[in-house]
CSV table of C-alpha atoms in Angstrom, one decimal:
chain,number,residue,atom,x,y,z
A,1,MET,CA,-15.0,-18.6,-37.5
A,2,SER,CA,-12.3,-20.9,-36.0
A,3,VAL,CA,-10.6,-21.3,-32.6
A,4,GLN,CA,-7.5,-19.7,-34.2
A,5,ASP,CA,-9.6,-16.6,-34.8
A,6,ILE,CA,-10.4,-16.5,-31.1
A,7,LEU,CA,-6.8,-17.0,-30.1
A,8,SER,CA,-5.7,-14.1,-32.4
A,9,ALA,CA,-8.4,-11.7,-31.2
A,10,GLU,CA,-7.8,-9.1,-28.5
A,11,ASN,CA,-9.8,-9.4,-25.4
A,12,GLU,CA,-9.8,-7.7,-22.0
A,13,LEU,CA,-8.4,-10.7,-20.1
A,14,THR,CA,-5.2,-10.9,-22.2
A,15,HIS,CA,-4.7,-7.5,-23.7
A,16,MET,CA,-5.4,-5.0,-20.9
A,17,LEU,CA,-8.8,-4.0,-22.4
A,18,GLY,CA,-10.5,-4.3,-19.0
A,19,ALA,CA,-10.1,-3.0,-15.5
A,20,GLN,CA,-7.3,-5.2,-14.1
A,21,GLN,CA,-7.0,-5.5,-10.4
A,22,ALA,CA,-4.4,-6.7,-7.9
A,23,VAL,CA,-6.2,-9.6,-6.3
A,24,VAL,CA,-9.4,-10.3,-8.3
A,25,LEU,CA,-8.5,-11.4,-11.8
A,26,SER,CA,-12.0,-11.8,-13.2
A,27,THR,CA,-15.7,-11.9,-12.3
A,28,ARG,CA,-18.0,-14.6,-13.8
A,29,ILE,CA,-21.8,-14.9,-13.9
A,30,ARG,CA,-23.3,-18.2,-15.1
A,31,LEU,CA,-27.0,-19.0,-15.6
A,32,ALA,CA,-28.3,-22.5,-16.2
A,33,ARG,CA,-31.4,-22.7,-18.3
A,34,ASN,CA,-33.4,-25.4,-20.0
A,35,LEU,CA,-36.1,-25.4,-22.8
A,36,ASP,CA,-39.6,-26.3,-21.6
A,37,GLY,CA,-40.8,-29.6,-22.9
A,38,MET,CA,-37.4,-31.0,-23.9
A,39,PRO,CA,-35.5,-33.6,-22.0
A,40,PHE,CA,-32.2,-32.6,-20.3
A,41,PRO,CA,-29.2,-33.3,-22.5
A,42,GLY,CA,-28.2,-36.3,-20.4
A,43,TRP,CA,-31.5,-37.9,-21.3
A,44,ALA,CA,-32.1,-36.5,-24.7
A,45,LYS,CA,-31.7,-38.6,-27.9
A,46,ALA,CA,-29.3,-37.4,-30.6
A,47,PRO,CA,-32.0,-35.9,-32.8
A,48,GLN,CA,-33.3,-34.0,-29.8
A,49,ARG,CA,-29.9,-32.6,-28.9
A,50,LYS,CA,-29.4,-31.5,-32.5
A,51,GLU,CA,-32.8,-29.8,-32.4
A,52,ILE,CA,-32.0,-28.1,-29.1
A,53,ALA,CA,-28.7,-26.9,-30.5
A,54,GLU,CA,-30.2,-25.4,-33.7
A,55,ARG,CA,-33.0,-23.6,-31.7
A,56,CYS,CA,-30.6,-22.1,-29.3
A,57,VAL,CA,-28.1,-21.0,-31.9
A,58,GLU,CA,-30.8,-19.4,-34.0
A,59,ALA,CA,-32.0,-17.4,-30.9
A,60,LEU,CA,-28.5,-16.4,-29.9
A,61,ASN,CA,-27.7,-15.1,-33.4
A,62,GLN,CA,-30.5,-12.7,-33.2
A,63,LEU,CA,-28.9,-10.9,-30.2
A,64,PRO,CA,-26.7,-7.9,-31.0
A,65,LYS,CA,-24.1,-9.2,-28.6
A,66,PHE,CA,-23.4,-12.4,-30.7
A,67,ARG,CA,-24.0,-11.2,-34.3
A,68,ARG,CA,-20.3,-10.8,-35.1
A,69,GLY,CA,-19.2,-13.7,-32.7
A,70,HIS,CA,-18.4,-17.3,-33.1
A,71,VAL,CA,-20.5,-20.4,-33.3
A,72,LEU,CA,-18.5,-23.5,-32.6
A,73,ARG,CA,-19.8,-27.1,-32.7
A,74,MET,CA,-17.7,-29.5,-30.5
A,75,GLY,CA,-18.1,-32.4,-32.9
A,76,GLU,CA,-16.4,-30.3,-35.7
A,77,LEU,CA,-13.4,-29.3,-33.6
A,78,THR,CA,-10.1,-31.0,-33.0
A,79,ASP,CA,-8.9,-32.1,-29.6
A,80,LEU,CA,-6.5,-29.2,-29.6
A,81,ASP,CA,-9.3,-26.7,-30.4
A,82,ARG,CA,-11.5,-27.9,-27.6
A,83,ALA,CA,-8.6,-27.8,-25.1
A,84,VAL,CA,-7.8,-24.2,-26.0
A,85,LEU,CA,-11.5,-23.2,-25.4
A,86,VAL,CA,-11.3,-24.9,-21.9
A,87,GLU,CA,-8.1,-23.1,-21.0
A,88,ARG,CA,-9.7,-19.8,-22.0
A,89,HIS,CA,-12.6,-20.6,-19.7
A,90,LEU,CA,-15.0,-20.3,-22.7
A,91,VAL,CA,-16.3,-23.8,-22.3
A,92,SER,CA,-16.2,-26.5,-19.7
A,93,LYS,CA,-14.4,-29.8,-19.9
A,94,GLU,CA,-17.7,-31.5,-19.9
A,95,LEU,CA,-19.0,-29.7,-23.0
A,96,ALA,CA,-15.6,-30.1,-24.8
A,97,SER,CA,-15.8,-33.9,-24.3
A,98,GLY,CA,-19.1,-34.3,-26.0
A,99,LYS,CA,-20.1,-34.6,-29.7
A,100,PHE,CA,-23.5,-32.7,-29.6
A,101,GLY,CA,-22.4,-29.7,-27.7
A,102,ALA,CA,-21.9,-26.2,-29.1
A,103,ALA,CA,-20.7,-22.8,-27.9
A,104,VAL,CA,-21.7,-19.3,-29.1
A,105,ILE,CA,-19.1,-16.8,-28.2
A,106,SER,CA,-19.2,-13.0,-28.5
A,107,LYS,CA,-16.5,-11.2,-30.5
A,108,ASP,CA,-14.9,-9.7,-27.4
A,109,GLN,CA,-15.1,-13.1,-25.6
A,110,THR,CA,-16.8,-11.6,-22.5
A,111,CYS,CA,-20.0,-13.6,-23.2
A,112,SER,CA,-20.3,-17.2,-24.1
A,113,VAL,CA,-23.2,-19.7,-24.1
A,114,MET,CA,-22.7,-23.4,-23.8
A,115,ILE,CA,-25.3,-25.5,-25.5
A,116,ASN,CA,-26.1,-29.1,-24.5
A,117,GLU,CA,-23.7,-29.4,-21.6
A,118,GLU,CA,-25.4,-30.5,-18.4
A,119,ASP,CA,-28.2,-28.2,-19.2
A,120,HIS,CA,-29.5,-26.9,-22.5
A,121,LEU,CA,-28.0,-23.5,-22.0
A,122,ARG,CA,-25.2,-22.2,-19.8
A,123,ILE,CA,-25.1,-18.4,-20.2
A,124,GLN,CA,-21.7,-17.1,-19.1
A,125,VAL,CA,-20.4,-13.6,-18.7
A,126,VAL,CA,-16.8,-12.9,-17.7
A,127,LYS,CA,-15.3,-9.5,-17.0
A,128,ALA,CA,-11.7,-8.6,-16.0
A,129,GLY,CA,-11.4,-7.4,-12.4
A,130,TRP,CA,-14.1,-7.3,-9.7
A,131,HIS,CA,-17.4,-6.1,-11.3
A,132,LEU,CA,-20.0,-8.4,-9.8
A,133,ARG,CA,-23.1,-6.2,-10.3
A,134,GLY,CA,-22.0,-5.0,-13.8
A,135,THR,CA,-21.3,-8.6,-14.9
A,136,TRP,CA,-24.7,-9.7,-13.4
A,137,ASN,CA,-26.5,-6.9,-15.3
A,138,ILE,CA,-25.1,-8.2,-18.7
A,139,ALA,CA,-26.1,-11.8,-17.9
A,140,GLU,CA,-29.6,-10.8,-16.8
A,141,GLN,CA,-30.0,-8.8,-20.1
A,142,LEU,CA,-29.0,-11.8,-22.2
A,143,ASP,CA,-31.4,-14.0,-20.2
A,144,ASP,CA,-34.3,-11.6,-20.6
A,145,ALA,CA,-33.6,-11.2,-24.4
A,146,LEU,CA,-33.6,-15.0,-24.9
A,147,GLY,CA,-36.9,-15.4,-23.1
A,148,PRO,CA,-39.3,-14.4,-25.9
A,149,ASN,CA,-37.7,-16.9,-28.3
A,150,LEU,CA,-36.9,-19.7,-26.0
A,151,LYS,CA,-39.4,-20.7,-23.4
A,152,PHE,CA,-37.4,-21.8,-20.3
A,153,ALA,CA,-38.5,-24.7,-18.0
A,154,PHE,CA,-39.7,-22.9,-14.9
A,155,SER,CA,-41.7,-23.9,-11.8
A,156,GLU,CA,-43.6,-21.4,-9.7
A,157,LYS,CA,-42.6,-23.4,-6.6
A,158,LEU,CA,-39.0,-24.2,-7.4
A,159,GLY,CA,-37.9,-21.7,-9.9
A,160,TYR,CA,-35.8,-22.6,-13.0
A,161,LEU,CA,-35.5,-26.3,-13.5
A,162,THR,CA,-32.1,-27.8,-14.1
A,163,ALA,CA,-30.5,-31.2,-14.6
A,164,CYS,CA,-28.6,-30.9,-11.3
A,165,PRO,CA,-30.6,-30.2,-8.1
A,166,THR,CA,-28.0,-27.9,-6.8
A,167,ASN,CA,-28.7,-25.4,-9.6
A,168,VAL,CA,-32.5,-25.5,-9.3
A,169,GLY,CA,-34.0,-22.1,-8.3
A,170,THR,CA,-32.2,-19.1,-9.8
A,171,GLY,CA,-29.7,-21.3,-11.7
A,172,LEU,CA,-27.1,-18.7,-10.8
A,173,ARG,CA,-23.4,-19.4,-10.2
A,174,ALA,CA,-21.5,-16.3,-9.4
A,175,SER,CA,-17.7,-16.5,-9.0
A,176,ALA,CA,-14.5,-14.6,-8.7
A,177,MET,CA,-11.1,-15.7,-9.9
A,178,VAL,CA,-8.6,-14.6,-7.2
A,179,HIS,CA,-4.9,-14.5,-7.0
A,180,LEU,CA,-3.8,-15.3,-3.4
A,181,PRO,CA,0.0,-15.7,-3.2
A,182,GLY,CA,0.1,-13.9,0.2
A,183,LEU,CA,-2.3,-16.3,1.9
A,184,CYS,CA,-0.6,-19.3,0.2
A,185,LEU,CA,2.9,-18.2,1.2
A,186,ALA,CA,1.8,-17.5,4.8
A,187,GLY,CA,0.2,-20.9,5.1
A,188,HIS,CA,-3.3,-19.5,5.7
A,189,MET,CA,-5.1,-20.7,2.6
A,190,GLU,CA,-6.4,-23.9,4.1
A,191,LYS,CA,-8.1,-22.0,6.9
A,192,VAL,CA,-9.6,-19.5,4.5
A,193,SER,CA,-11.0,-22.3,2.3
A,194,ARG,CA,-12.5,-24.1,5.3
A,195,ALA,CA,-14.2,-20.9,6.4
A,196,LEU,CA,-15.6,-20.3,2.9
A,197,SER,CA,-16.8,-23.9,2.5
A,198,GLN,CA,-18.6,-23.7,5.9
A,199,ASP,CA,-20.5,-20.7,4.8
A,200,GLY,CA,-21.8,-22.2,1.6
A,201,LEU,CA,-19.1,-21.2,-0.9
A,202,ALA,CA,-16.9,-23.4,-3.1
A,203,VAL,CA,-13.2,-23.0,-3.6
A,204,ARG,CA,-11.8,-24.5,-6.7
A,205,GLY,CA,-8.6,-24.4,-8.8
A,206,TRP,CA,-7.6,-22.4,-12.0
A,207,LEU,CA,-9.8,-24.4,-14.4
A,208,GLY,CA,-12.7,-25.0,-12.0
A,209,GLU,CA,-14.0,-28.1,-10.3
A,210,GLY,CA,-11.5,-30.9,-9.8
A,211,THR,CA,-8.4,-28.9,-10.7
A,212,GLU,CA,-5.5,-27.6,-8.7
A,213,ALA,CA,-4.9,-23.9,-7.8
A,214,ALA,CA,-2.1,-23.4,-10.3
A,215,GLY,CA,-0.2,-20.1,-9.8
A,216,ASN,CA,-2.0,-19.5,-6.4
A,217,ILE,CA,-5.2,-18.8,-8.4
A,218,PHE,CA,-8.5,-19.9,-7.0
A,219,GLN,CA,-12.1,-19.7,-8.1
A,220,ILE,CA,-14.6,-18.8,-5.3
A,221,SER,CA,-18.3,-19.3,-6.1
A,222,ASN,CA,-21.7,-19.8,-4.5
A,223,GLN,CA,-23.0,-23.4,-4.1
A,224,GLN,CA,-26.7,-22.9,-3.2
A,225,THR,CA,-29.3,-21.5,-5.5
A,226,LEU,CA,-32.6,-22.9,-4.3
A,227,GLY,CA,-34.5,-20.7,-1.9
A,228,LEU,CA,-32.2,-17.7,-2.4
A,229,SER,CA,-32.8,-14.6,-4.6
A,230,GLU,CA,-30.2,-13.5,-7.1
A,231,ASP,CA,-29.6,-10.4,-5.0
A,232,ALA,CA,-28.9,-12.5,-1.8
A,233,ILE,CA,-26.5,-14.7,-3.7
A,234,LEU,CA,-24.6,-11.7,-5.1
A,235,ARG,CA,-24.5,-10.0,-1.7
A,236,HIS,CA,-23.2,-13.1,0.0
A,237,LEU,CA,-20.4,-13.7,-2.4
A,238,GLY,CA,-19.5,-10.0,-2.6
A,239,GLY,CA,-19.1,-9.8,1.2
A,240,TRP,CA,-16.8,-12.8,1.2
A,241,ILE,CA,-14.7,-11.6,-1.7
A,242,LYS,CA,-14.1,-8.3,0.1
A,243,ASN,CA,-13.1,-10.2,3.2
A,244,VAL,CA,-10.7,-12.4,1.2
A,245,VAL,CA,-9.1,-9.4,-0.6
A,246,GLU,CA,-8.4,-7.7,2.8
A,247,GLN,CA,-6.9,-10.9,4.2
A,248,GLU,CA,-4.7,-11.3,1.1
A,249,TRP,CA,-3.4,-7.7,1.3
A,250,ASN,CA,-2.7,-8.1,5.0
A,251,ALA,CA,-0.7,-11.3,4.4
A,252,ARG,CA,1.2,-9.6,1.5
A,253,ARG,CA,2.2,-6.6,3.6
A,254,LYS,CA,3.2,-8.7,6.6
A,255,LEU,CA,5.4,-10.9,4.4
A,256,ALA,CA,7.1,-7.9,2.8
A,257,THR,CA,7.7,-6.3,6.2
A,258,GLU,CA,8.9,-9.4,8.0
A,259,GLU,CA,11.0,-10.8,5.2
A,260,GLY,CA,12.5,-7.6,3.9
A,261,ASP,CA,15.1,-8.3,1.3
A,262,LYS,CA,14.2,-12.0,1.3
A,263,PHE,CA,10.8,-11.1,0.0
A,264,VAL,CA,12.2,-9.2,-3.0
A,265,ASP,CA,14.8,-12.0,-3.5
A,266,ARG,CA,12.1,-14.7,-3.7
A,267,LEU,CA,10.3,-12.7,-6.5
A,268,SER,CA,13.5,-11.8,-8.3
A,269,ARG,CA,14.6,-15.4,-8.5
A,270,SER,CA,11.4,-16.2,-10.3
A,271,LEU,CA,12.1,-13.4,-12.8
A,272,GLY,CA,15.6,-14.7,-13.3
A,273,VAL,CA,14.5,-18.2,-14.1
A,274,LEU,CA,11.7,-17.1,-16.4
A,275,ARG,CA,14.1,-14.8,-18.4
A,276,TYR,CA,16.8,-17.4,-18.9
A,277,ALA,CA,15.2,-20.9,-18.6
A,278,ARG,CA,15.3,-23.0,-21.8
A,279,LEU,CA,12.6,-25.4,-20.6
A,280,LEU,CA,9.5,-24.5,-18.5
A,281,THR,CA,6.7,-26.8,-17.4
A,282,SER,CA,3.2,-25.3,-17.2
A,283,ALA,CA,3.3,-25.6,-13.4
A,284,GLU,CA,6.7,-23.9,-13.1
A,285,SER,CA,5.6,-21.2,-15.4
A,286,MET,CA,2.4,-20.5,-13.5
A,287,ASN,CA,4.0,-20.5,-10.0
A,288,MET,CA,6.8,-18.1,-11.0
A,289,LEU,CA,4.5,-15.9,-13.0
A,290,SER,CA,2.4,-15.7,-9.8
A,291,HIS,CA,5.5,-14.2,-8.1
A,292,LEU,CA,5.8,-11.6,-11.0
A,293,ARG,CA,2.2,-10.6,-10.6
A,294,LEU,CA,2.7,-10.2,-6.9
A,295,ALA,CA,5.8,-8.0,-7.7
A,296,CYS,CA,3.6,-5.8,-10.0
A,297,ASP,CA,0.9,-5.5,-7.3
A,298,MET,CA,3.4,-4.6,-4.6
A,299,GLY,CA,5.2,-2.0,-6.6
A,300,CYS,CA,8.4,-4.0,-7.0
A,301,LEU,CA,7.7,-3.9,-10.8
A,302,PRO,CA,5.8,-1.3,-12.8
A,303,GLU,CA,2.1,-1.9,-12.5
A,304,GLU,CA,1.6,-1.5,-16.2
A,305,ARG,CA,3.6,-4.8,-16.7
A,306,ARG,CA,0.9,-6.8,-15.0
A,307,HIS,CA,-1.1,-7.4,-18.2
A,308,ILE,CA,1.9,-9.1,-19.8
A,309,VAL,CA,2.1,-11.5,-16.9
A,310,ASP,CA,-1.7,-12.1,-17.1
A,311,ARG,CA,-1.4,-12.8,-20.8
A,312,LEU,CA,1.4,-15.3,-20.3
A,313,MET,CA,-0.6,-17.2,-17.6
A,314,ILE,CA,-3.2,-17.9,-20.2
A,315,GLU,CA,-1.1,-18.3,-23.3
A,316,GLY,CA,1.4,-20.5,-21.4
A,317,GLN,CA,-1.2,-23.3,-21.0
A,318,PRO,CA,-0.4,-26.5,-22.9
A,319,ALA,CA,-3.0,-26.2,-25.6
A,320,HIS,CA,-2.3,-22.5,-26.2
A,321,VAL,CA,1.4,-23.3,-26.6
A,322,GLN,CA,0.7,-26.0,-29.2
A,323,MET,CA,-1.8,-23.9,-31.1
A,324,ARG,CA,0.7,-21.0,-31.4
A,325,GLN,CA,3.2,-23.5,-32.7
A,326,GLY,CA,0.8,-24.8,-35.3
A,327,GLY,CA,0.2,-28.4,-34.1
A,328,GLU,CA,0.6,-30.9,-31.3
A,329,LEU,CA,3.9,-31.1,-29.4
A,330,ASP,CA,5.2,-33.7,-26.9
A,331,SER,CA,5.9,-32.6,-23.3
A,332,ASP,CA,9.5,-31.5,-24.0
A,333,GLY,CA,8.4,-29.6,-27.1
A,334,ARG,CA,5.8,-27.7,-25.2
A,335,ASP,CA,8.2,-26.8,-22.4
A,336,LEU,CA,10.8,-25.6,-25.0
A,337,ARG,CA,8.2,-23.4,-26.8
A,338,ARG,CA,6.7,-22.1,-23.6
A,339,ALA,CA,10.1,-21.0,-22.3
A,340,SER,CA,10.9,-19.2,-25.6
A,341,VAL,CA,7.6,-17.3,-25.5
A,342,VAL,CA,8.1,-16.3,-21.8
A,343,ARG,CA,11.7,-15.2,-22.4
A,344,GLU,CA,10.7,-13.0,-25.3
A,345,ALA,CA,7.8,-11.4,-23.4
A,346,LEU,CA,10.0,-10.6,-20.3
A,347,ARG,CA,13.1,-9.5,-22.2
A,348,ASP,CA,12.6,-5.8,-21.2
A,349,PHE,CA,11.4,-6.3,-17.7
A,350,PRO,CA,13.5,-4.2,-15.2
A,351,GLU,CA,15.1,-5.4,-12.0
A,352,LEU,CA,12.8,-5.5,-9.0
A,353,GLY,CA,12.8,-2.7,-6.5
A,354,PRO,CA,11.5,-2.6,-2.9
A,355,PRO,CA,7.8,-3.0,-2.3
A,356,THR,CA,5.8,0.3,-2.2
A,357,ALA,CA,2.2,-1.0,-1.8
């Protein structure tokens, strides 16, 4: 299986196979686990990392979820292959930059397991829309299924042992990818981020830690795992996501009411540029596609067009553009190709109407 196979396959984040929602793009559960008696990847020698990878891949291949999936070893991939996996949120930048890491990815791309990143295993489940408990249930089932074959490092006092102290305990990171153009346009995002941070939640950009919020998209996740149960972590995050979604809708409706025609004009201008531009940078594309997604959410565009916008947000990323073209491109080449893809996808989009949501 190749990265090109992953790019060509349909999945619920790019082909409307999942339950898309207006504000929450996706829900993610990640579990950090390590093999008992083996040094953490950062301290392990090359033969040990190889042994860890083989043991983990063998165990994962026995699970029904991964039997028709993909096994990708980072050392065998091109730079472009690895960049595509990062842009798809299937692996982290840290895993992609190493030689001894691997990823096992389910056929539908909802489940992926990173091997030899910071920990021996990072079990990840991602579902379109807001499905915190359902996503957790899948991750928990995978964790339980791996237990008999892979004995995890566990302390009765501390819980699951991890390379980073912030993950010790449950090893659980729960997060939501949220689209917040209303709060950003209203100038409230900094206040919201501060409130989340003060209550133990992290707010990151589109591609996670250390990245900017391209297209008004943010990742909100828990930070603490030690001393908290899985249920407490999920309830805490769930309560805040509900709060943020309500604030976002209030900001959107207030903008639409106060700006009137100017609100629709702002979104229409983005559609005009996207439909006719000959060159589009990644940042330009993301920010204007954010306006189109907002238009779909607010009833200015048909809601069924939203999945096209979501697909373009992912497939307009630099590595995706180059992979579709068949090889590496310089900056101008990427911008030219991206604009062409966007123009074709939006060719039949209608004019915007007044908001109805």
